[in-house]
Amino acid sequence: MEHSGLRSESQSFAPAGGQIKDAPRSGIGGSGASISESVARGKEAIGTAANEAMNSAGADLQSLRTDLNSLKDTVAKFVSRAGNEAGKSAREVSSNVAGQVGSVASDVVDKGAEMASAASEQAKTFASELENMARRNPLGAIAGAVVIGVLIGLLGRRN
């Protein structure tokens, strides 16, 4: 043959099985049968290729579904972990705030106790000073008590 890339008239396209069949060489009457056989083989080859493409597409679609389900599971795990971490952070923050509030409350109680103690000490000191003044000057203490009694009596009569 002159052209090695061309097929001879007796060879047909290979069907899906990959076998090359020789077309029968008959005269003019056989060419109609040869054409119909070629068309039939072409249809069969196209059908086989279409089936293979559909099977391949189905496998790809199934692989895509599997990948999407895996991605969905991964995202669900991520969201769950993120929620757990957010909850843990919220608990830590609330614990820290509660600790700080407790600390401040404890400080307020301590300062209140100190103030009460100081007021009690000052009242005791004032009472002892009045007692000492009354011992040094008994007439002045009696006069002061009378004046205070009169003032209280006047205030009581107005109301």
mmCIF file of C-alpha atoms in Angstrom:
data_model
loop_
_atom_site.group_PDB
_atom_site.id
_atom_site.type_symbol
_atom_site.label_atom_id
_atom_site.label_comp_id
_atom_site.label_asym_id
_atom_site.label_seq_id
_atom_site.Cartn_x
_atom_site.Cartn_y
_atom_site.Cartn_z
ATOM 1 C CA MET A 1 0.000 0.000 0.000
ATOM 2 C CA GLU A 2 1.071 3.504 -0.654
ATOM 3 C CA HIS A 3 -0.414 5.082 2.454
ATOM 4 C CA SER A 4 0.281 3.121 5.601
ATOM 5 C CA GLY A 5 -2.167 5.263 7.653
ATOM 6 C CA LEU A 6 -5.200 4.304 5.509
ATOM 7 C CA ARG A 7 -7.205 1.150 5.982
ATOM 8 C CA SER A 8 -8.020 -1.070 3.138
ATOM 9 C CA GLU A 9 -11.578 -1.383 1.930
ATOM 10 C CA SER A 10 -11.766 -4.872 3.331
ATOM 11 C CA GLN A 11 -11.115 -3.764 6.941
ATOM 12 C CA SER A 12 -13.875 -2.205 9.071
ATOM 13 C CA PHE A 13 -13.800 -0.154 12.236
ATOM 14 C CA ALA A 14 -13.189 -2.189 15.351
ATOM 15 C CA PRO A 15 -16.226 -2.690 17.591
ATOM 16 C CA ALA A 16 -15.939 -2.438 21.361
ATOM 17 C CA GLY A 17 -14.235 -5.823 21.544
ATOM 18 C CA GLY A 18 -11.301 -4.440 19.582
ATOM 19 C CA GLN A 19 -11.354 -7.102 16.860
ATOM 20 C CA ILE A 20 -10.905 -6.184 13.239
ATOM 21 C CA LYS A 21 -13.055 -8.100 10.812
ATOM 22 C CA ASP A 22 -12.584 -8.345 7.126
ATOM 23 C CA ALA A 23 -15.636 -7.438 5.082
ATOM 24 C CA PRO A 24 -16.517 -10.004 2.487
ATOM 25 C CA ARG A 25 -15.443 -9.041 -0.999
ATOM 26 C CA SER A 26 -18.185 -9.709 -3.319
ATOM 27 C CA GLY A 27 -19.272 -8.013 -6.426
ATOM 28 C CA ILE A 28 -21.838 -5.271 -6.872
ATOM 29 C CA GLY A 29 -24.614 -7.242 -5.130
ATOM 30 C CA GLY A 30 -22.500 -7.684 -1.993
ATOM 31 C CA SER A 31 -21.725 -3.994 -1.578
ATOM 32 C CA GLY A 32 -25.262 -3.291 -0.253
ATOM 33 C CA ALA A 33 -24.871 -5.974 2.378
ATOM 34 C CA SER A 34 -21.381 -4.692 3.201
ATOM 35 C CA ILE A 35 -22.686 -1.159 3.728
ATOM 36 C CA SER A 36 -25.551 -2.333 5.940
ATOM 37 C CA GLU A 37 -23.131 -4.485 7.946
ATOM 38 C CA SER A 38 -20.817 -1.496 8.314
ATOM 39 C CA VAL A 39 -23.720 0.682 9.448
ATOM 40 C CA ALA A 40 -24.832 -2.032 11.901
ATOM 41 C CA ARG A 41 -21.293 -2.339 13.274
ATOM 42 C CA GLY A 42 -21.102 1.454 13.538
ATOM 43 C CA LYS A 43 -24.398 1.551 15.441
ATOM 44 C CA GLU A 44 -23.163 -1.219 17.698
ATOM 45 C CA ALA A 45 -19.872 0.607 18.302
ATOM 46 C CA ILE A 46 -21.709 3.859 19.063
ATOM 47 C CA GLY A 47 -24.093 2.039 21.424
ATOM 48 C CA THR A 48 -21.210 0.345 23.190
ATOM 49 C CA ALA A 49 -19.347 3.658 23.523
ATOM 50 C CA ALA A 50 -22.511 5.326 24.831
ATOM 51 C CA ASN A 51 -23.008 2.534 27.390
ATOM 52 C CA GLU A 52 -19.398 2.819 28.511
ATOM 53 C CA ALA A 53 -19.764 6.608 28.803
ATOM 54 C CA MET A 54 -22.964 6.206 30.843
ATOM 55 C CA ASN A 55 -21.325 3.632 33.116
ATOM 56 C CA SER A 56 -18.319 5.907 33.554
ATOM 57 C CA ALA A 57 -20.581 8.884 34.274
ATOM 58 C CA GLY A 58 -22.540 6.784 36.776
ATOM 59 C CA ALA A 59 -19.333 5.779 38.529
ATOM 60 C CA ASP A 60 -18.182 9.405 38.574
ATOM 61 C CA LEU A 61 -21.568 10.491 39.954
ATOM 62 C CA GLN A 62 -21.377 7.841 42.677
ATOM 63 C CA SER A 63 -17.832 8.966 43.526
ATOM 64 C CA LEU A 64 -19.052 12.571 43.701
ATOM 65 C CA ARG A 65 -21.911 11.541 46.011
ATOM 66 C CA THR A 66 -19.452 9.712 48.249
ATOM 67 C CA ASP A 67 -17.158 12.743 48.338
ATOM 68 C CA LEU A 68 -20.068 15.086 49.135
ATOM 69 C CA ASN A 69 -21.272 12.806 51.943
ATOM 70 C CA SER A 70 -17.738 12.704 53.324
ATOM 71 C CA LEU A 71 -17.549 16.511 53.103
ATOM 72 C CA LYS A 72 -20.929 16.789 54.851
ATOM 73 C CA ASP A 73 -19.671 14.562 57.682
ATOM 74 C CA THR A 74 -16.468 16.578 57.960
ATOM 75 C CA VAL A 75 -18.376 19.870 58.109
ATOM 76 C CA ALA A 76 -20.762 18.417 60.722
ATOM 77 C CA LYS A 77 -17.799 17.320 62.858
ATOM 78 C CA PHE A 78 -16.192 20.737 62.451
ATOM 79 C CA VAL A 79 -19.382 22.565 63.444
ATOM 80 C CA SER A 80 -19.831 20.239 66.414
ATOM 81 C CA ARG A 81 -16.266 20.818 67.582
ATOM 82 C CA ALA A 82 -16.600 24.559 67.049
ATOM 83 C CA GLY A 83 -19.811 24.526 69.104
ATOM 84 C CA ASN A 84 -18.102 22.532 71.844
ATOM 85 C CA GLU A 85 -15.174 24.953 71.867
ATOM 86 C CA ALA A 86 -17.543 27.941 71.977
ATOM 87 C CA GLY A 87 -19.430 26.364 74.880
ATOM 88 C CA LYS A 88 -16.182 25.625 76.669
ATOM 89 C CA SER A 89 -15.017 29.209 76.142
ATOM 90 C CA ALA A 90 -18.361 30.547 77.399
ATOM 91 C CA ARG A 91 -18.103 28.354 80.502
ATOM 92 C CA GLU A 92 -14.538 29.564 81.120
ATOM 93 C CA VAL A 93 -15.566 33.202 80.680
ATOM 94 C CA SER A 94 -18.570 32.794 82.973
ATOM 95 C CA SER A 95 -16.377 30.997 85.509
ATOM 96 C CA ASN A 96 -13.825 33.818 85.360
ATOM 97 C CA VAL A 97 -16.553 36.460 85.691
ATOM 98 C CA ALA A 98 -18.139 34.567 88.588
ATOM 99 C CA GLY A 99 -14.730 34.321 90.237
ATOM 100 C CA GLN A 100 -14.132 38.033 89.800
ATOM 101 C CA VAL A 101 -17.624 38.912 91.078
ATOM 102 C CA GLY A 102 -17.074 36.607 94.048
ATOM 103 C CA SER A 103 -13.717 38.239 94.706
ATOM 104 C CA VAL A 104 -15.233 41.731 94.530
ATOM 105 C CA ALA A 105 -18.129 40.669 96.774
ATOM 106 C CA SER A 106 -15.654 39.205 99.245
ATOM 107 C CA ASP A 107 -13.668 42.439 99.205
ATOM 108 C CA VAL A 108 -16.860 44.466 99.782
ATOM 109 C CA VAL A 109 -17.843 42.224 102.702
ATOM 110 C CA ASP A 110 -14.347 42.540 104.180
ATOM 111 C CA LYS A 111 -14.391 46.325 103.838
ATOM 112 C CA GLY A 112 -17.920 46.485 105.300
ATOM 113 C CA ALA A 113 -16.768 44.399 108.271
ATOM 114 C CA GLU A 114 -13.755 46.675 108.705
ATOM 115 C CA MET A 115 -15.995 49.761 108.594
ATOM 116 C CA ALA A 116 -18.429 48.241 111.109
ATOM 117 C CA SER A 117 -15.543 47.364 113.365
ATOM 118 C CA ALA A 118 -14.116 50.874 113.058
ATOM 119 C CA ALA A 119 -17.548 52.432 113.770
ATOM 120 C CA SER A 120 -17.956 50.178 116.786
ATOM 121 C CA GLU A 121 -14.519 51.189 118.038
ATOM 122 C CA GLN A 122 -15.335 54.882 117.541
ATOM 123 C CA ALA A 123 -18.665 54.483 119.380
ATOM 124 C CA LYS A 124 -16.849 52.806 122.258
ATOM 125 C CA THR A 125 -14.241 55.553 122.255
ATOM 126 C CA PHE A 126 -16.954 58.287 122.229
ATOM 127 C CA ALA A 127 -18.836 56.552 125.067
ATOM 128 C CA SER A 128 -15.677 56.294 127.141
ATOM 129 C CA GLU A 129 -14.927 59.995 126.465
ATOM 130 C CA LEU A 130 -18.421 60.983 127.647
ATOM 131 C CA GLU A 131 -17.963 58.852 130.740
ATOM 132 C CA ASN A 132 -14.587 60.462 131.468
ATOM 133 C CA MET A 133 -16.095 63.970 130.996
ATOM 134 C CA ALA A 134 -18.958 63.092 133.343
ATOM 135 C CA ARG A 135 -16.494 61.910 136.002
ATOM 136 C CA ARG A 136 -14.392 65.088 135.709
ATOM 137 C CA ASN A 137 -17.349 67.465 135.654
ATOM 138 C CA PRO A 138 -20.487 65.856 137.127
ATOM 139 C CA LEU A 139 -22.574 69.081 137.271
ATOM 140 C CA GLY A 140 -21.842 69.872 133.615
ATOM 141 C CA ALA A 141 -22.879 66.356 132.627
ATOM 142 C CA ILE A 142 -26.194 66.685 134.552
ATOM 143 C CA ALA A 143 -26.848 70.092 132.951
ATOM 144 C CA GLY A 144 -26.107 68.696 129.488
ATOM 145 C CA ALA A 145 -28.431 65.753 130.100
ATOM 146 C CA VAL A 146 -31.235 68.133 131.198
ATOM 147 C CA VAL A 147 -30.795 70.281 128.067
ATOM 148 C CA ILE A 148 -30.847 67.235 125.813
ATOM 149 C CA GLY A 149 -33.971 65.919 127.616
ATOM 150 C CA VAL A 150 -35.791 69.248 127.139
ATOM 151 C CA LEU A 151 -34.909 69.312 123.430
ATOM 152 C CA ILE A 152 -36.172 65.760 122.958
ATOM 153 C CA GLY A 153 -39.376 66.639 124.844
ATOM 154 C CA LEU A 154 -39.992 69.705 122.651
ATOM 155 C CA LEU A 155 -39.459 67.729 119.501
ATOM 156 C CA GLY A 156 -41.816 65.017 120.754
ATOM 157 C CA ARG A 157 -44.625 67.533 121.445
ATOM 158 C CA ARG A 158 -44.519 68.998 117.915
ATOM 159 C CA ASN A 159 -45.121 65.675 116.255
#
